[in-house]
mmCIF file of C-alpha atoms in Angstrom:
data_model
loop_
_atom_site.group_PDB
_atom_site.id
_atom_site.type_symbol
_atom_site.label_atom_id
_atom_site.label_comp_id
_atom_site.label_asym_id
_atom_site.label_seq_id
_atom_site.Cartn_x
_atom_site.Cartn_y
_atom_site.Cartn_z
ATOM 1 C CA MET W 1 65.927 -9.584 -42.502
ATOM 2 C CA ALA W 2 62.909 -7.503 -40.649
ATOM 3 C CA ARG W 3 60.995 -10.609 -40.265
ATOM 4 C CA SER W 4 63.556 -12.221 -38.473
ATOM 5 C CA LEU W 5 64.082 -9.502 -36.177
ATOM 6 C CA TYR W 6 60.595 -9.267 -35.222
ATOM 7 C CA ARG W 7 60.258 -12.170 -32.983
ATOM 8 C CA PRO W 8 63.236 -11.174 -30.687
ATOM 9 C CA LEU W 9 62.356 -7.691 -30.422
ATOM 10 C CA GLN W 10 58.370 -8.934 -29.629
ATOM 11 C CA VAL W 11 60.249 -10.826 -26.851
ATOM 12 C CA ALA W 12 62.319 -7.634 -25.753
ATOM 13 C CA ILE W 13 59.055 -5.563 -25.158
ATOM 14 C CA THR W 14 57.025 -8.224 -23.761
ATOM 15 C CA GLU W 15 59.410 -8.565 -21.171
ATOM 16 C CA ARG W 16 60.032 -4.847 -20.496
ATOM 17 C CA MET W 17 56.089 -4.853 -20.101
ATOM 18 C CA VAL W 18 56.001 -8.109 -17.827
ATOM 19 C CA SER W 19 59.030 -6.553 -15.652
ATOM 20 C CA ARG W 20 57.037 -3.228 -15.423
ATOM 21 C CA ARG W 21 53.822 -4.976 -14.262
ATOM 22 C CA MET W 22 55.808 -6.812 -11.747
ATOM 23 C CA SER W 23 57.237 -3.704 -10.143
ATOM 24 C CA ASP W 24 54.181 -1.999 -9.873
ATOM 25 C CA PRO W 25 52.774 -2.335 -6.135
ATOM 26 C CA GLU W 26 49.215 -1.618 -7.354
ATOM 27 C CA THR W 27 49.367 -4.104 -9.961
ATOM 28 C CA GLN W 28 50.907 -6.638 -7.878
ATOM 29 C CA ARG W 29 48.828 -6.011 -4.955
ATOM 30 C CA TYR W 30 46.895 -9.043 -4.012
ATOM 31 C CA ASP W 31 43.572 -7.486 -2.593
ATOM 32 C CA PHE W 32 41.068 -10.316 -2.716
ATOM 33 C CA GLU W 33 37.663 -8.097 -2.549
ATOM 34 C CA ARG W 34 38.881 -5.943 -5.430
ATOM 35 C CA ARG W 35 40.283 -8.456 -7.533
ATOM 36 C CA LYS W 36 37.044 -10.419 -7.095
ATOM 37 C CA ASN W 37 34.735 -7.352 -7.728
ATOM 38 C CA ASN W 38 36.783 -6.514 -10.697
ATOM 39 C CA ALA W 39 36.097 -10.219 -12.325
ATOM 40 C CA LEU W 40 32.751 -9.905 -11.241
ATOM 41 C CA SER W 41 32.392 -7.249 -13.263
ATOM 42 C CA PHE W 42 34.160 -8.173 -16.460
ATOM 43 C CA VAL W 43 31.865 -11.256 -16.505
ATOM 44 C CA SER W 44 28.750 -9.152 -15.921
ATOM 45 C CA SER W 45 29.842 -6.918 -18.879
ATOM 46 C CA MET W 46 29.641 -10.273 -20.779
ATOM 47 C CA GLN W 47 26.252 -11.405 -20.127
ATOM 48 C CA MET W 48 23.926 -10.916 -23.255
ATOM 49 C CA ASP W 49 20.458 -11.639 -21.840
ATOM 50 C CA ASP W 50 18.553 -10.424 -19.208
ATOM 51 C CA GLU W 51 18.340 -14.071 -17.221
ATOM 52 C CA GLY W 52 22.034 -14.246 -16.862
ATOM 53 C CA ILE W 53 22.770 -17.363 -18.734
ATOM 54 C CA ARG W 54 24.149 -16.396 -22.350
ATOM 55 C CA TYR W 55 27.552 -14.959 -22.396
ATOM 56 C CA ARG W 56 30.184 -14.134 -24.882
ATOM 57 C CA TYR W 57 33.780 -14.497 -24.810
ATOM 58 C CA SER W 58 35.359 -10.935 -24.959
ATOM 59 C CA ALA W 59 34.948 -7.579 -25.851
ATOM 60 C CA ASP W 60 36.054 -8.652 -29.371
ATOM 61 C CA CYS W 61 33.243 -11.119 -29.697
ATOM 62 C CA THR W 62 29.702 -10.265 -30.791
ATOM 63 C CA GLN W 63 27.450 -13.765 -30.125
ATOM 64 C CA PRO W 64 27.128 -15.446 -26.773
ATOM 65 C CA THR W 65 28.523 -19.319 -26.885
ATOM 66 C CA LEU W 66 27.849 -22.442 -24.439
ATOM 67 C CA TYR W 67 31.789 -22.216 -23.911
ATOM 68 C CA SER W 68 31.313 -18.605 -22.318
ATOM 69 C CA SER W 69 27.981 -19.804 -20.755
ATOM 70 C CA ALA W 70 29.910 -22.251 -18.540
ATOM 71 C CA TYR W 71 32.980 -20.185 -17.962
ATOM 72 C CA ALA W 72 30.698 -17.647 -16.306
ATOM 73 C CA CYS W 73 28.974 -20.759 -14.009
ATOM 74 C CA MET W 74 32.673 -21.800 -13.136
ATOM 75 C CA ILE W 75 33.792 -18.363 -12.380
ATOM 76 C CA TYR W 76 30.471 -17.281 -10.294
ATOM 77 C CA SER W 77 31.093 -20.683 -8.235
ATOM 78 C CA LEU W 78 34.698 -19.912 -7.675
ATOM 79 C CA LEU W 79 33.834 -16.625 -6.332
ATOM 80 C CA GLY W 80 31.282 -17.621 -4.238
ATOM 81 C CA GLU W 81 28.455 -16.154 -6.278
ATOM 82 C CA LEU W 82 26.293 -18.783 -7.156
ATOM 83 C CA GLN W 83 24.579 -19.090 -3.892
ATOM 84 C CA ARG W 84 22.928 -16.269 -4.607
ATOM 85 C CA ILE W 85 21.539 -17.502 -7.724
ATOM 86 C CA SER W 86 17.924 -18.743 -6.678
ATOM 87 C CA GLN W 87 16.960 -22.649 -7.798
ATOM 88 C CA GLU W 88 14.634 -21.392 -10.640
ATOM 89 C CA SER W 89 17.452 -19.664 -12.237
ATOM 90 C CA LYS W 90 20.062 -22.730 -11.724
ATOM 91 C CA ALA W 91 17.251 -24.902 -13.400
ATOM 92 C CA ARG W 92 17.201 -22.480 -16.370
ATOM 93 C CA TRP W 93 20.456 -22.429 -16.860
ATOM 94 C CA ILE W 94 20.846 -26.409 -16.526
ATOM 95 C CA ALA W 95 17.701 -26.138 -18.956
ATOM 96 C CA TYR W 96 20.101 -23.893 -21.475
ATOM 97 C CA PHE W 97 22.971 -26.414 -21.387
ATOM 98 C CA ASP W 98 20.836 -29.313 -22.010
ATOM 99 C CA SER W 99 19.337 -27.795 -25.091
ATOM 100 C CA MET W 100 22.957 -28.138 -26.740
ATOM 101 C CA GLN W 101 23.309 -31.749 -25.748
ATOM 102 C CA SER W 102 23.332 -34.303 -28.530
ATOM 103 C CA ARG W 103 20.733 -37.293 -27.691
ATOM 104 C CA GLN W 104 22.839 -39.584 -29.957
ATOM 105 C CA THR W 105 26.493 -38.905 -28.673
ATOM 106 C CA GLY W 106 25.893 -36.989 -25.353
ATOM 107 C CA LEU W 107 28.263 -34.208 -26.732
ATOM 108 C CA PHE W 108 27.471 -30.752 -26.665
ATOM 109 C CA TYR W 109 27.246 -28.518 -29.914
ATOM 110 C CA ASP W 110 26.952 -25.028 -30.038
ATOM 111 C CA PRO W 111 26.319 -23.914 -33.880
ATOM 112 C CA VAL W 112 27.899 -20.714 -32.960
ATOM 113 C CA VAL W 113 31.375 -22.097 -32.837
ATOM 114 C CA LYS W 114 30.934 -25.165 -35.132
ATOM 115 C CA ASN W 115 33.968 -25.604 -37.615
ATOM 116 C CA LYS W 116 36.336 -27.934 -38.860
ATOM 117 C CA LEU W 117 38.339 -28.259 -35.560
ATOM 118 C CA PHE W 118 35.484 -28.664 -33.321
ATOM 119 C CA ASP W 119 34.835 -32.581 -33.862
ATOM 120 C CA ASP W 120 38.135 -33.873 -33.613
ATOM 121 C CA SER W 121 40.356 -31.306 -31.347
ATOM 122 C CA ASP W 122 41.382 -32.222 -27.870
ATOM 123 C CA TRP W 123 42.580 -28.679 -26.790
ATOM 124 C CA TRP W 124 39.290 -27.115 -27.721
ATOM 125 C CA GLY W 125 36.024 -28.749 -29.436
ATOM 126 C CA ALA W 126 33.400 -31.167 -28.661
ATOM 127 C CA ARG W 127 35.262 -33.754 -26.167
ATOM 128 C CA HIS W 128 36.942 -30.445 -24.310
ATOM 129 C CA LEU W 129 33.667 -28.985 -24.022
ATOM 130 C CA ALA W 130 32.040 -31.827 -22.547
ATOM 131 C CA LEU W 131 34.578 -31.784 -19.806
ATOM 132 C CA HIS W 132 33.836 -28.286 -18.726
ATOM 133 C CA MET W 133 30.155 -29.023 -19.235
ATOM 134 C CA ILE W 134 30.437 -31.547 -16.074
ATOM 135 C CA SER W 135 32.135 -29.073 -13.751
ATOM 136 C CA ALA W 136 29.370 -26.467 -14.775
ATOM 137 C CA TYR W 137 26.661 -28.828 -13.998
ATOM 138 C CA THR W 138 28.016 -30.251 -11.160
ATOM 139 C CA THR W 139 28.420 -26.069 -9.870
ATOM 140 C CA LEU W 140 24.519 -25.650 -10.281
ATOM 141 C CA GLY W 141 23.605 -29.153 -8.591
ATOM 142 C CA GLY W 142 22.750 -30.935 -11.604
ATOM 143 C CA ARG W 143 23.810 -33.377 -14.093
ATOM 144 C CA PRO W 144 23.410 -33.605 -18.348
ATOM 145 C CA ARG W 145 20.407 -35.277 -19.592
ATOM 146 C CA TYR W 146 21.898 -37.776 -21.635
ATOM 147 C CA PRO W 147 24.863 -40.007 -20.878
ATOM 148 C CA PHE W 148 28.175 -39.702 -22.868
ATOM 149 C CA TYR W 149 27.250 -42.229 -25.721
ATOM 150 C CA PHE W 150 30.107 -41.287 -27.801
ATOM 151 C CA LEU W 151 32.265 -43.140 -25.274
ATOM 152 C CA ARG W 152 31.307 -46.569 -26.142
ATOM 153 C CA SER W 153 34.200 -47.497 -28.320
ATOM 154 C CA TYR W 154 36.474 -45.879 -25.561
ATOM 155 C CA LYS W 155 34.752 -48.616 -23.107
ATOM 156 C CA ASP W 156 36.437 -51.552 -25.107
ATOM 157 C CA THR W 157 39.761 -51.805 -23.594
ATOM 158 C CA ASN W 158 41.123 -53.687 -27.046
ATOM 159 C CA ILE W 159 40.230 -50.431 -28.752
ATOM 160 C CA LEU W 160 41.633 -48.452 -25.679
ATOM 161 C CA SER W 161 44.971 -50.271 -25.746
ATOM 162 C CA THR W 162 45.205 -50.111 -29.530
ATOM 163 C CA TRP W 163 44.599 -45.962 -29.759
ATOM 164 C CA LEU W 164 47.355 -45.681 -26.740
ATOM 165 C CA ASP W 165 49.803 -48.025 -28.359
ATOM 166 C CA SER W 166 49.638 -45.930 -31.674
ATOM 167 C CA HIS W 167 52.182 -43.306 -29.778
ATOM 168 C CA ASP W 168 55.618 -43.626 -29.002
ATOM 169 C CA TRP W 169 55.788 -43.421 -25.059
ATOM 170 C CA SER W 170 59.650 -43.354 -25.006
ATOM 171 C CA ALA W 171 59.802 -40.220 -27.042
ATOM 172 C CA CYS W 172 59.432 -36.649 -26.292
ATOM 173 C CA PHE W 173 55.606 -35.201 -26.603
ATOM 174 C CA ASP W 174 55.724 -32.032 -28.705
ATOM 175 C CA HIS W 175 52.570 -29.814 -28.595
ATOM 176 C CA ALA W 176 51.837 -31.166 -32.133
ATOM 177 C CA GLN W 177 50.821 -34.063 -30.341
ATOM 178 C CA ASP W 178 47.648 -33.522 -28.454
ATOM 179 C CA ILE W 179 47.174 -37.024 -26.890
ATOM 180 C CA ASP W 180 47.590 -35.455 -23.342
ATOM 181 C CA ASN W 181 44.489 -33.236 -23.497
ATOM 182 C CA LYS W 182 42.365 -36.434 -25.400
ATOM 183 C CA ILE W 183 43.506 -38.598 -22.491
ATOM 184 C CA MET W 184 42.370 -36.346 -20.152
ATOM 185 C CA ASN W 185 39.112 -35.620 -21.653
ATOM 186 C CA ILE W 186 38.410 -39.437 -22.565
ATOM 187 C CA GLY W 187 39.571 -40.648 -18.872
ATOM 188 C CA CYS W 188 37.452 -37.911 -16.815
ATOM 189 C CA LEU W 189 34.669 -38.225 -18.711
ATOM 190 C CA LEU W 190 34.935 -42.061 -18.272
ATOM 191 C CA GLN W 191 35.019 -41.221 -14.510
ATOM 192 C CA TYR W 192 31.956 -39.268 -14.498
ATOM 193 C CA GLN W 193 29.802 -42.006 -16.646
ATOM 194 C CA ARG W 194 30.909 -44.398 -14.244
ATOM 195 C CA ASP W 195 30.175 -42.447 -10.831
ATOM 196 C CA HIS W 196 26.874 -40.738 -12.302
ATOM 197 C CA TRP W 197 25.403 -43.336 -14.844
ATOM 198 C CA GLN W 198 26.494 -46.302 -12.749
ATOM 199 C CA ASP W 199 28.216 -47.599 -15.855
ATOM 200 C CA SER W 200 30.436 -50.574 -14.854
ATOM 201 C CA GLU W 201 32.207 -50.799 -18.282
ATOM 202 C CA ALA W 202 33.342 -47.239 -18.057
ATOM 203 C CA GLY W 203 34.644 -47.798 -14.629
ATOM 204 C CA ASP W 204 36.741 -50.714 -15.978
ATOM 205 C CA ALA W 205 37.966 -48.631 -18.677
ATOM 206 C CA VAL W 206 39.139 -46.191 -16.250
ATOM 207 C CA ARG W 207 41.033 -48.832 -14.172
ATOM 208 C CA PHE W 208 42.646 -49.994 -17.499
ATOM 209 C CA LEU W 209 43.616 -46.550 -18.498
ATOM 210 C CA GLN W 210 45.469 -45.448 -15.174
ATOM 211 C CA ASP W 211 47.024 -48.923 -14.963
ATOM 212 C CA TYR W 212 48.323 -48.237 -18.667
ATOM 213 C CA LEU W 213 49.516 -44.947 -18.067
ATOM 214 C CA LEU W 214 51.595 -45.958 -14.722
ATOM 215 C CA ASP W 215 53.349 -48.524 -16.421
ATOM 216 C CA LYS W 216 54.462 -45.761 -19.339
ATOM 217 C CA MET W 217 55.489 -43.502 -16.645
ATOM 218 C CA ASN W 218 59.289 -42.639 -17.270
ATOM 219 C CA ALA W 219 60.779 -43.321 -13.735
ATOM 220 C CA ASN W 220 63.776 -41.508 -14.154
ATOM 221 C CA THR W 221 62.040 -38.094 -14.748
ATOM 222 C CA GLY W 222 58.490 -39.120 -12.818
ATOM 223 C CA LEU W 223 56.879 -37.542 -16.525
ATOM 224 C CA TRP W 224 55.613 -39.469 -19.647
ATOM 225 C CA GLY W 225 57.612 -39.427 -22.541
ATOM 226 C CA ALA W 226 61.413 -38.614 -22.681
ATOM 227 C CA TYR W 227 62.618 -34.936 -21.900
ATOM 228 C CA ASN W 228 65.905 -33.526 -21.369
ATOM 229 C CA PRO W 229 66.253 -32.148 -17.879
ATOM 230 C CA ASN W 230 68.238 -29.261 -19.029
ATOM 231 C CA ASP W 231 66.162 -28.257 -21.732
ATOM 232 C CA PRO W 232 63.576 -25.397 -20.035
ATOM 233 C CA VAL W 233 61.102 -26.161 -23.181
ATOM 234 C CA GLN W 234 61.424 -29.970 -22.926
ATOM 235 C CA VAL W 235 60.534 -30.097 -19.272
ATOM 236 C CA SER W 236 57.883 -27.249 -19.378
ATOM 237 C CA ARG W 237 56.050 -29.560 -21.896
ATOM 238 C CA GLY W 238 56.587 -32.545 -19.881
ATOM 239 C CA VAL W 239 54.844 -30.686 -16.904
ATOM 240 C CA GLN W 240 52.018 -29.931 -18.967
ATOM 241 C CA PHE W 241 51.302 -33.569 -20.297
ATOM 242 C CA ALA W 242 51.829 -34.916 -16.570
ATOM 243 C CA TYR W 243 49.106 -32.396 -15.603
ATOM 244 C CA HIS W 244 46.645 -33.738 -18.090
ATOM 245 C CA LEU W 245 46.750 -37.305 -16.915
ATOM 246 C CA LEU W 246 47.235 -36.673 -12.999
ATOM 247 C CA PRO W 247 43.356 -35.480 -12.412
ATOM 248 C CA ILE W 248 42.555 -39.197 -13.774
ATOM 249 C CA PHE W 249 44.640 -40.540 -10.746
ATOM 250 C CA LEU W 250 43.979 -37.604 -8.240
ATOM 251 C CA TYR W 251 40.190 -38.117 -8.492
ATOM 252 C CA ASP W 252 40.292 -41.808 -7.692
ATOM 253 C CA ARG W 253 42.890 -41.413 -4.980
ATOM 254 C CA ARG W 254 45.854 -43.329 -6.595
ATOM 255 C CA LEU W 255 48.969 -41.930 -5.917
ATOM 256 C CA GLU W 256 51.252 -45.072 -7.085
ATOM 257 C CA PHE W 257 53.489 -42.492 -8.748
ATOM 258 C CA ASN W 258 56.995 -40.519 -7.713
ATOM 259 C CA VAL W 259 55.730 -37.389 -6.022
ATOM 260 C CA ASN W 260 58.868 -36.026 -5.435
ATOM 261 C CA ARG W 261 59.991 -36.411 -8.964
ATOM 262 C CA LEU W 262 57.060 -34.262 -10.213
ATOM 263 C CA LEU W 263 57.439 -31.722 -7.695
ATOM 264 C CA GLU W 264 60.852 -31.386 -8.867
ATOM 265 C CA ALA W 265 59.990 -30.950 -12.350
ATOM 266 C CA ALA W 266 57.036 -28.533 -11.653
ATOM 267 C CA LEU W 267 59.381 -26.483 -9.398
ATOM 268 C CA ARG W 268 62.028 -26.218 -12.352
ATOM 269 C CA THR W 269 59.342 -24.926 -14.848
ATOM 270 C CA GLN W 270 59.004 -21.444 -12.711
ATOM 271 C CA ASN W 271 60.593 -18.167 -13.950
ATOM 272 C CA LYS W 272 61.996 -15.157 -12.246
ATOM 273 C CA TYR W 273 58.689 -13.623 -12.576
ATOM 274 C CA GLY W 274 56.747 -16.533 -10.820
ATOM 275 C CA GLY W 275 55.009 -17.722 -13.885
ATOM 276 C CA PHE W 276 55.946 -21.438 -15.201
ATOM 277 C CA ALA W 277 57.540 -20.923 -18.695
ATOM 278 C CA PRO W 278 60.663 -20.065 -20.265
ATOM 279 C CA THR W 279 58.998 -17.126 -21.667
ATOM 280 C CA PRO W 280 58.482 -13.992 -19.464
ATOM 281 C CA ASN W 281 54.723 -14.146 -20.357
ATOM 282 C CA SER W 282 53.468 -17.468 -19.269
ATOM 283 C CA SER W 283 50.079 -18.739 -20.192
ATOM 284 C CA ALA W 284 47.327 -19.297 -18.228
ATOM 285 C CA CYS W 285 48.166 -22.846 -19.288
ATOM 286 C CA GLU W 286 51.596 -23.191 -18.177
ATOM 287 C CA ASP W 287 50.748 -21.486 -14.922
ATOM 288 C CA ILE W 288 47.640 -23.723 -13.683
ATOM 289 C CA ASP W 289 49.594 -26.888 -15.105
ATOM 290 C CA SER W 290 52.667 -26.431 -12.515
ATOM 291 C CA ILE W 291 50.492 -24.851 -9.678
ATOM 292 C CA TYR W 292 48.210 -27.605 -9.689
ATOM 293 C CA ILE W 293 51.070 -30.158 -9.395
ATOM 294 C CA LEU W 294 52.421 -28.298 -6.691
ATOM 295 C CA ALA W 295 49.284 -27.747 -4.658
ATOM 296 C CA ARG W 296 47.672 -30.808 -5.233
ATOM 297 C CA LEU W 297 51.077 -33.098 -4.313
ATOM 298 C CA VAL W 298 52.554 -31.310 -1.535
ATOM 299 C CA ALA W 299 50.784 -32.972 1.137
ATOM 300 C CA TYR W 300 52.159 -36.134 0.055
ATOM 301 C CA ALA W 301 56.064 -35.058 0.341
ATOM 302 C CA PRO W 302 56.313 -32.672 3.564
ATOM 303 C CA GLN W 303 59.997 -32.431 2.879
ATOM 304 C CA TYR W 304 58.793 -29.998 -0.025
ATOM 305 C CA ARG W 305 56.500 -28.255 1.855
ATOM 306 C CA GLU W 306 58.622 -24.707 2.414
ATOM 307 C CA ARG W 307 59.678 -24.677 -1.369
ATOM 308 C CA VAL W 308 56.478 -25.307 -2.658
ATOM 309 C CA LEU W 309 54.778 -22.733 -0.800
ATOM 310 C CA MET W 310 57.421 -20.339 -1.664
ATOM 311 C CA ALA W 311 56.758 -21.172 -5.599
ATOM 312 C CA LEU W 312 53.078 -20.818 -4.799
ATOM 313 C CA LYS W 313 53.331 -17.459 -3.125
ATOM 314 C CA LYS W 314 55.386 -16.177 -6.079
ATOM 315 C CA ALA W 315 53.000 -17.513 -8.361
ATOM 316 C CA GLN W 316 50.010 -15.949 -6.914
ATOM 317 C CA ALA W 317 51.877 -12.607 -7.274
ATOM 318 C CA TRP W 318 52.206 -13.185 -10.976
ATOM 319 C CA VAL W 319 48.819 -14.878 -11.342
ATOM 320 C CA VAL W 320 47.421 -11.422 -10.485
ATOM 321 C CA VAL W 321 49.600 -9.291 -12.515
ATOM 322 C CA ASN W 322 47.155 -11.112 -15.368
ATOM 323 C CA GLN W 323 43.980 -9.309 -14.586
ATOM 324 C CA VAL W 324 44.077 -6.260 -16.668
ATOM 325 C CA ASP W 325 41.917 -3.146 -17.036
ATOM 326 C CA ASP W 326 38.616 -4.610 -17.990
ATOM 327 C CA GLY W 327 38.614 -6.618 -14.744
ATOM 328 C CA GLY W 328 39.171 -9.906 -16.905
ATOM 329 C CA PHE W 329 42.282 -12.268 -17.396
ATOM 330 C CA VAL W 330 44.491 -12.541 -20.259
ATOM 331 C CA PHE W 331 45.788 -16.032 -21.377
ATOM 332 C CA ARG W 332 49.335 -14.289 -22.180
ATOM 333 C CA LEU W 333 50.187 -10.971 -21.747
ATOM 334 C CA ASN W 334 50.881 -8.673 -24.668
ATOM 335 C CA GLU W 335 49.127 -11.319 -26.923
ATOM 336 C CA GLY W 336 46.024 -11.812 -28.291
ATOM 337 C CA MET W 337 44.405 -15.310 -28.551
ATOM 338 C CA THR W 338 41.802 -17.268 -31.005
ATOM 339 C CA TYR W 339 40.464 -20.144 -29.020
ATOM 340 C CA GLY W 340 39.262 -22.384 -31.513
ATOM 341 C CA HIS W 341 36.690 -19.945 -33.350
ATOM 342 C CA ARG W 342 36.483 -16.112 -34.245
ATOM 343 C CA GLN W 343 33.843 -16.072 -31.359
ATOM 344 C CA MET W 344 36.451 -17.104 -28.920
ATOM 345 C CA MET W 345 38.922 -14.477 -29.511
ATOM 346 C CA SER W 346 40.483 -11.615 -27.607
ATOM 347 C CA ARG W 347 42.850 -8.709 -28.537
ATOM 348 C CA ARG W 348 46.136 -7.982 -27.008
ATOM 349 C CA ASN W 349 45.663 -7.253 -23.178
ATOM 350 C CA ARG W 350 41.820 -7.469 -22.967
ATOM 351 C CA GLY W 351 40.104 -10.099 -20.781
ATOM 352 C CA ALA W 352 38.638 -13.336 -21.628
ATOM 353 C CA MET W 353 36.231 -15.964 -20.246
ATOM 354 C CA PHE W 354 38.560 -18.661 -20.741
ATOM 355 C CA PRO W 355 41.846 -17.167 -18.833
ATOM 356 C CA THR W 356 39.664 -15.580 -16.351
ATOM 357 C CA TRP W 357 38.276 -18.741 -15.203
ATOM 358 C CA PHE W 358 41.703 -20.817 -15.439
ATOM 359 C CA ARG W 359 43.291 -18.028 -13.735
ATOM 360 C CA LEU W 360 40.940 -18.079 -10.860
ATOM 361 C CA LEU W 361 41.197 -21.591 -10.440
ATOM 362 C CA SER W 362 45.078 -21.398 -10.248
ATOM 363 C CA LEU W 363 44.415 -19.041 -7.317
ATOM 364 C CA ALA W 364 42.108 -21.182 -5.869
ATOM 365 C CA TYR W 365 44.590 -24.380 -5.968
ATOM 366 C CA SER W 366 47.746 -22.270 -4.671
ATOM 367 C CA THR W 367 45.443 -20.841 -1.819
ATOM 368 C CA ASN W 368 44.165 -24.500 -0.780
ATOM 369 C CA ALA W 369 47.926 -25.223 -0.316
ATOM 370 C CA LEU W 370 48.845 -21.886 0.949
ATOM 371 C CA GLN W 371 46.318 -21.807 3.340
ATOM 372 C CA ASP W 372 45.425 -25.814 4.193
ATOM 373 C CA ILE W 373 41.623 -24.701 3.081
ATOM 374 C CA SER W 374 39.419 -25.714 0.471
ATOM 375 C CA CYS W 375 38.382 -23.112 -2.205
ATOM 376 C CA LEU W 376 36.385 -25.496 -4.172
ATOM 377 C CA ALA W 377 32.896 -25.803 -3.613
ATOM 378 C CA VAL W 378 32.501 -28.864 -5.642
ATOM 379 C CA HIS W 379 34.295 -32.412 -6.346
ATOM 380 C CA CYS W 380 34.019 -33.655 -10.096
ATOM 381 C CA PRO W 381 36.294 -35.498 -12.434
ATOM 382 C CA GLY W 382 38.589 -33.175 -14.281
ATOM 383 C CA TYR W 383 39.337 -29.670 -13.011
ATOM 384 C CA TYR W 384 37.686 -30.014 -9.760
ATOM 385 C CA CYS W 385 39.545 -33.051 -7.781
#
């Protein structure tokens, strides 16, 4: 009985906390310079060497990780601090990244976080890290030492088709099916392979993948799979799924889908606090998934402009509430998180490198739309397109 009461009690406590933070003018105040300085102070506190290359994930971790170094690099880029770093320092950072890349596969292997999840997960792990790394390299003005040789099998469209066909595209994709993260990782890395290594076979695979996904899009919802529009949990999952696929199209400026329906779906996911989830303490992932769709697509649907900009203003107020006392941002308020490995974990209401980067990226996306400017200094497949 006590166990069955725990979850509702936890939800009630969390909602009270969220409500309290949202009603605190100081917590909600969007003072960019103050927010920026606090975030920079947090990142600096994670630094574990004199060169400014190695970083730990949170105050609860003891070892530097490659993931965290990439997050530091991307955070500095978002906050306009990379320009203060010398070319020599950038070259050392690139050399550190290069030292972790496999000559055989092109993937990156950090012995600190190597575990049974690392090789074949896509919400975290080798392919997921590679997609982060191309963004980090791009911010530094470099590229990986080796091409992504592991993509060889995915450049075979017969193999690609067989893999995609193994999933039921007429069903609802629940969170246990991580195909959307994998498609994003593979598709965006194929685009990078095409553009930075002049790989025409990778380009052919990208075109095949885009055409396949367009054919599988649900014309009634603008999403992929079957979702009950009256079920907030299913709609949220559908929008998250769409977020992982859309960068593959938007990087190549392919807009052959129903923008209006995508915007409608994303707008429906916003809760009363401004986040984008059925729960009050929406996660960094849930928030950016809807924010990206709204911010990137509103330019193609002027009739939605007023509604979308109002939603984004409300979202910004929510995102900054997730910056906590140590200057970092949390993945989800009032909950701890282990991101694939013990050396990538943070306790409740403590900042961590991944959500700090992702929530700052959410603010950059929304500011792009609200102020009609570009807050992203780079253009790259994946997160920066």
